[in-house]
PDB file of C-alpha atoms in Angstrom:
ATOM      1  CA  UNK A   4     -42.767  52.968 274.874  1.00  0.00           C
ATOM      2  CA  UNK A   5     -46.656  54.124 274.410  1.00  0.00           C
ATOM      3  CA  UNK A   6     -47.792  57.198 274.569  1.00  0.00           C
ATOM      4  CA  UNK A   7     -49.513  58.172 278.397  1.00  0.00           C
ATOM      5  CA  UNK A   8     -52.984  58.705 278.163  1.00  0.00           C
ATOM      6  CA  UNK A   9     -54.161  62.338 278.442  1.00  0.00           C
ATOM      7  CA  UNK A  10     -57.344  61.281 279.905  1.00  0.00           C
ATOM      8  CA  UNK A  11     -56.294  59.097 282.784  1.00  0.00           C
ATOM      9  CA  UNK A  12     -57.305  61.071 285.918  1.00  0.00           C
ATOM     10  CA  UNK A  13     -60.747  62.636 284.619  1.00  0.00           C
ATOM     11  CA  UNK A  14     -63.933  61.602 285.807  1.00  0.00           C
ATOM     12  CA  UNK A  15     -65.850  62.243 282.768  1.00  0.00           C
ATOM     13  CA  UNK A  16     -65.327  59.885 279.588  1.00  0.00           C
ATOM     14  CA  UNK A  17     -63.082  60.952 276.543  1.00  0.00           C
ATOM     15  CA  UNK A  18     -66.229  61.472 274.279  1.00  0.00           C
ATOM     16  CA  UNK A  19     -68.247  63.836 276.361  1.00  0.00           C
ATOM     17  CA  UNK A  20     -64.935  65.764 276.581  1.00  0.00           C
ATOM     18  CA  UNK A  21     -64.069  65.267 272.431  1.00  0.00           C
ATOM     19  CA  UNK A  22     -68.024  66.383 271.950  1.00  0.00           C
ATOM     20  CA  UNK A  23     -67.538  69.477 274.378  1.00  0.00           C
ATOM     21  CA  UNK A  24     -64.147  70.745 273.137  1.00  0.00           C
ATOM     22  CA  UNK A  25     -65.433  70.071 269.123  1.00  0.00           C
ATOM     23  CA  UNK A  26     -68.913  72.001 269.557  1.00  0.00           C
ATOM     24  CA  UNK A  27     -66.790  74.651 271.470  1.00  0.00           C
ATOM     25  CA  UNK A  28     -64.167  74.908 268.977  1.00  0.00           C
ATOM     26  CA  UNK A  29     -66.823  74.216 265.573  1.00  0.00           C
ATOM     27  CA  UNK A  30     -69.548  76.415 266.353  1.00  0.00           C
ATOM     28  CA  UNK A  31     -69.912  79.960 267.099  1.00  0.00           C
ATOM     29  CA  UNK A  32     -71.129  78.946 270.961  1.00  0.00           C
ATOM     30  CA  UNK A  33     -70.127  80.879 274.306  1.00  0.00           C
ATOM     31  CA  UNK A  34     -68.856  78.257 277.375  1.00  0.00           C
ATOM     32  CA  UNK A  35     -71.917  78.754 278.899  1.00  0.00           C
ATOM     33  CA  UNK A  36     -73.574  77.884 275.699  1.00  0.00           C
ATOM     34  CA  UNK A  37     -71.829  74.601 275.430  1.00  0.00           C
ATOM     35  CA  UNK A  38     -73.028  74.284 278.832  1.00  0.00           C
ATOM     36  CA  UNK A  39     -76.721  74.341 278.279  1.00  0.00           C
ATOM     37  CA  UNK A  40     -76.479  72.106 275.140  1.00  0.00           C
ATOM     38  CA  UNK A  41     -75.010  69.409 277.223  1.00  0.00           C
ATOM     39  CA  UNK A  42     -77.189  69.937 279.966  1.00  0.00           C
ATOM     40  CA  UNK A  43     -79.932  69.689 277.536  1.00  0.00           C
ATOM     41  CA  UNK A  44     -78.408  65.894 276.647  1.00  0.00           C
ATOM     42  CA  UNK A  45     -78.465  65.165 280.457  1.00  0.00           C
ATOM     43  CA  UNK A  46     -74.542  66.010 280.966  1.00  0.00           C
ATOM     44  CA  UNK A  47     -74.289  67.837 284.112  1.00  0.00           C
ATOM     45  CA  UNK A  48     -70.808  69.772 283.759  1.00  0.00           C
ATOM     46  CA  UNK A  49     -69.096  73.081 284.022  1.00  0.00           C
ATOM     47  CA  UNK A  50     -68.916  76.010 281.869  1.00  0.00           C
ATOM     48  CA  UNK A  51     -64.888  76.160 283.273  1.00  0.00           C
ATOM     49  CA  UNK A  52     -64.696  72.362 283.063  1.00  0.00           C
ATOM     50  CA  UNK A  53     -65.237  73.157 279.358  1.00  0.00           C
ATOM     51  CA  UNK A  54     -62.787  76.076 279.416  1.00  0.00           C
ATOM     52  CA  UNK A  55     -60.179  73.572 280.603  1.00  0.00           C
ATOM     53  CA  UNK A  56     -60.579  70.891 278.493  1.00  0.00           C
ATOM     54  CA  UNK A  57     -60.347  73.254 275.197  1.00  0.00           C
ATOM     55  CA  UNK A  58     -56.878  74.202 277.002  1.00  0.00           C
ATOM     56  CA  UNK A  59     -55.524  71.084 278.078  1.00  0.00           C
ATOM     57  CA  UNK A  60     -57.008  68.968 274.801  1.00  0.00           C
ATOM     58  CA  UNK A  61     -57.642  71.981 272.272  1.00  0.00           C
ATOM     59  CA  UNK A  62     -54.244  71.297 270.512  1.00  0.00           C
ATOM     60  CA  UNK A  63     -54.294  67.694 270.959  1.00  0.00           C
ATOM     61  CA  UNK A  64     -57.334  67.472 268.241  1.00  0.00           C
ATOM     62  CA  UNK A  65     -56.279  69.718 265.883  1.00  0.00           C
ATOM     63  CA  UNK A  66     -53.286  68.324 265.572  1.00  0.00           C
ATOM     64  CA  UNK A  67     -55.710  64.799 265.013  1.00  0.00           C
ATOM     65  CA  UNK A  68     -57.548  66.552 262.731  1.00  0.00           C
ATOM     66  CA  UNK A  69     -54.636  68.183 260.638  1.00  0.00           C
ATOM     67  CA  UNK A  70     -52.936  64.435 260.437  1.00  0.00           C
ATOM     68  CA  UNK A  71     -56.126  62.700 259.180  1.00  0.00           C
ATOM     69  CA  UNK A  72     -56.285  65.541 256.453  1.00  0.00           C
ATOM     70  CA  UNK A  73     -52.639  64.778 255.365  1.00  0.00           C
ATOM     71  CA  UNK A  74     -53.293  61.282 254.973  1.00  0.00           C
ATOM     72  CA  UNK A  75     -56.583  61.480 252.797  1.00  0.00           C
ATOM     73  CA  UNK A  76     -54.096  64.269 250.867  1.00  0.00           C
ATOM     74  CA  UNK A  77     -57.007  66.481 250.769  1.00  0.00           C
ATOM     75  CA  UNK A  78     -55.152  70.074 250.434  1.00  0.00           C
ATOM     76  CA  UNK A  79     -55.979  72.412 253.345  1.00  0.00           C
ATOM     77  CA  UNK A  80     -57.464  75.495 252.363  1.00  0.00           C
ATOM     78  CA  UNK A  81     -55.759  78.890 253.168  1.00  0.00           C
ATOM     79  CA  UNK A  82     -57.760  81.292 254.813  1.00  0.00           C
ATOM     80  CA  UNK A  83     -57.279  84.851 256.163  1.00  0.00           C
ATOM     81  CA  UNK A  84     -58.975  86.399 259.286  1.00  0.00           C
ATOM     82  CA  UNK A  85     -60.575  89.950 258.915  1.00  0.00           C
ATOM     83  CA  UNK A  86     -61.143  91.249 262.190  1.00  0.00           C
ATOM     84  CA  UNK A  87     -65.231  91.094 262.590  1.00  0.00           C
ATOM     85  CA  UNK A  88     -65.197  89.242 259.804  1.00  0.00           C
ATOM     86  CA  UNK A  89     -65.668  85.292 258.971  1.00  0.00           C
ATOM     87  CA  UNK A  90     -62.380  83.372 257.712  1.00  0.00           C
ATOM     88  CA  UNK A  91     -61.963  84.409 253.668  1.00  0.00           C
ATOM     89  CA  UNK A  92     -60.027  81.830 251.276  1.00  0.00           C
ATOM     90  CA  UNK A  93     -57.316  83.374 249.621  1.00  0.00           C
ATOM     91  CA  UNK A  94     -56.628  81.068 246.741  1.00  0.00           C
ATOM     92  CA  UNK A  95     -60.197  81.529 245.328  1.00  0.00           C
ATOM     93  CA  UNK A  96     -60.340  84.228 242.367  1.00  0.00           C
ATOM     94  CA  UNK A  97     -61.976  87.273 243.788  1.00  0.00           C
ATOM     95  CA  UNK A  98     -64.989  88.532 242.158  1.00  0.00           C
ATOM     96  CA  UNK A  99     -64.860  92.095 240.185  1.00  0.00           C
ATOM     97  CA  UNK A 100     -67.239  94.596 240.730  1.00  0.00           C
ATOM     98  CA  UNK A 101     -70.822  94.040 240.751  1.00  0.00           C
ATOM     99  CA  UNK A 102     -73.341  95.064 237.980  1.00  0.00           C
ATOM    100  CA  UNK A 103     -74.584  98.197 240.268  1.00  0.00           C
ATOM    101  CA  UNK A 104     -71.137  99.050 241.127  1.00  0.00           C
ATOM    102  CA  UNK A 105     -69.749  98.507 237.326  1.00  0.00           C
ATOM    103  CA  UNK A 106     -72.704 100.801 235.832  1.00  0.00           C
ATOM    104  CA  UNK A 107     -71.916 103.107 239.045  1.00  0.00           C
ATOM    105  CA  UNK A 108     -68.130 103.769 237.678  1.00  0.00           C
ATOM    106  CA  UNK A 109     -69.201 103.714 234.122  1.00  0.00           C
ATOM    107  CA  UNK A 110     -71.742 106.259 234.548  1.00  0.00           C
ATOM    108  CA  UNK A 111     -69.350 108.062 236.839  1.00  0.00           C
ATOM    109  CA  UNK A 112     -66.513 108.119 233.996  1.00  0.00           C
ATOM    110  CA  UNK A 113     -69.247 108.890 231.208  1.00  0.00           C
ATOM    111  CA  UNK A 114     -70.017 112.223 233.424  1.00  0.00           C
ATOM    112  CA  UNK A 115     -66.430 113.750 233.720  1.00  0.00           C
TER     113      UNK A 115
END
């Protein structure tokens, strides 16, 4: 038996919705940004219509995107989230001090 399609009873066509919940989701944009941008393209929706659809079909396309990235066996990379901070990989070597910061402590240990 096939799967029911999620996007039977919407008005608006499955690739305004993918572009909406992606630029939502991708960028660093508000609702109401999303909004304008669409607007801008000559897509007259909702700020909440937006909201919804990253609810109802937010999972649904990661879970797309996480299959198409174990297929091409392209290894995920592991990040961790900082609050107020952008995502940092963990499996990359972290850098030592910096030149200032190295002269800082040598100068500092020279002193005492």
């Amino acid at each position: 038996m096939s799967k029911p399609d999620p996007f039977k009873y919407f008005k608006t066509s499955r690739e305004i919705i993918r572009l909406a919940v992606m630029m939502y989701v991708r960028f660093p944009l508000s609702l109401r940004n999303v909004e304008d941008l669409l607007h801008e393209r000559g897509i007259d929706i909702s700020h909440e219509s937006v909201r919804f659809w990253w609810q109802r079909f937010g999972p649904m396309f990661a879970a797309e995107i996480r299959k198409k990235r174990a297929e091409g066996g392209v290894r995920p990379i592991r990040t961790r989230l900082h609050k107020g901070r952008s995502a940092v990989p963990y499996d990359a070597p972290r850098p030592r001090h910096s030149a200032r910061a190295a002269a800082r402590l040598s100068l500092k240990f020279c002193r005492e």
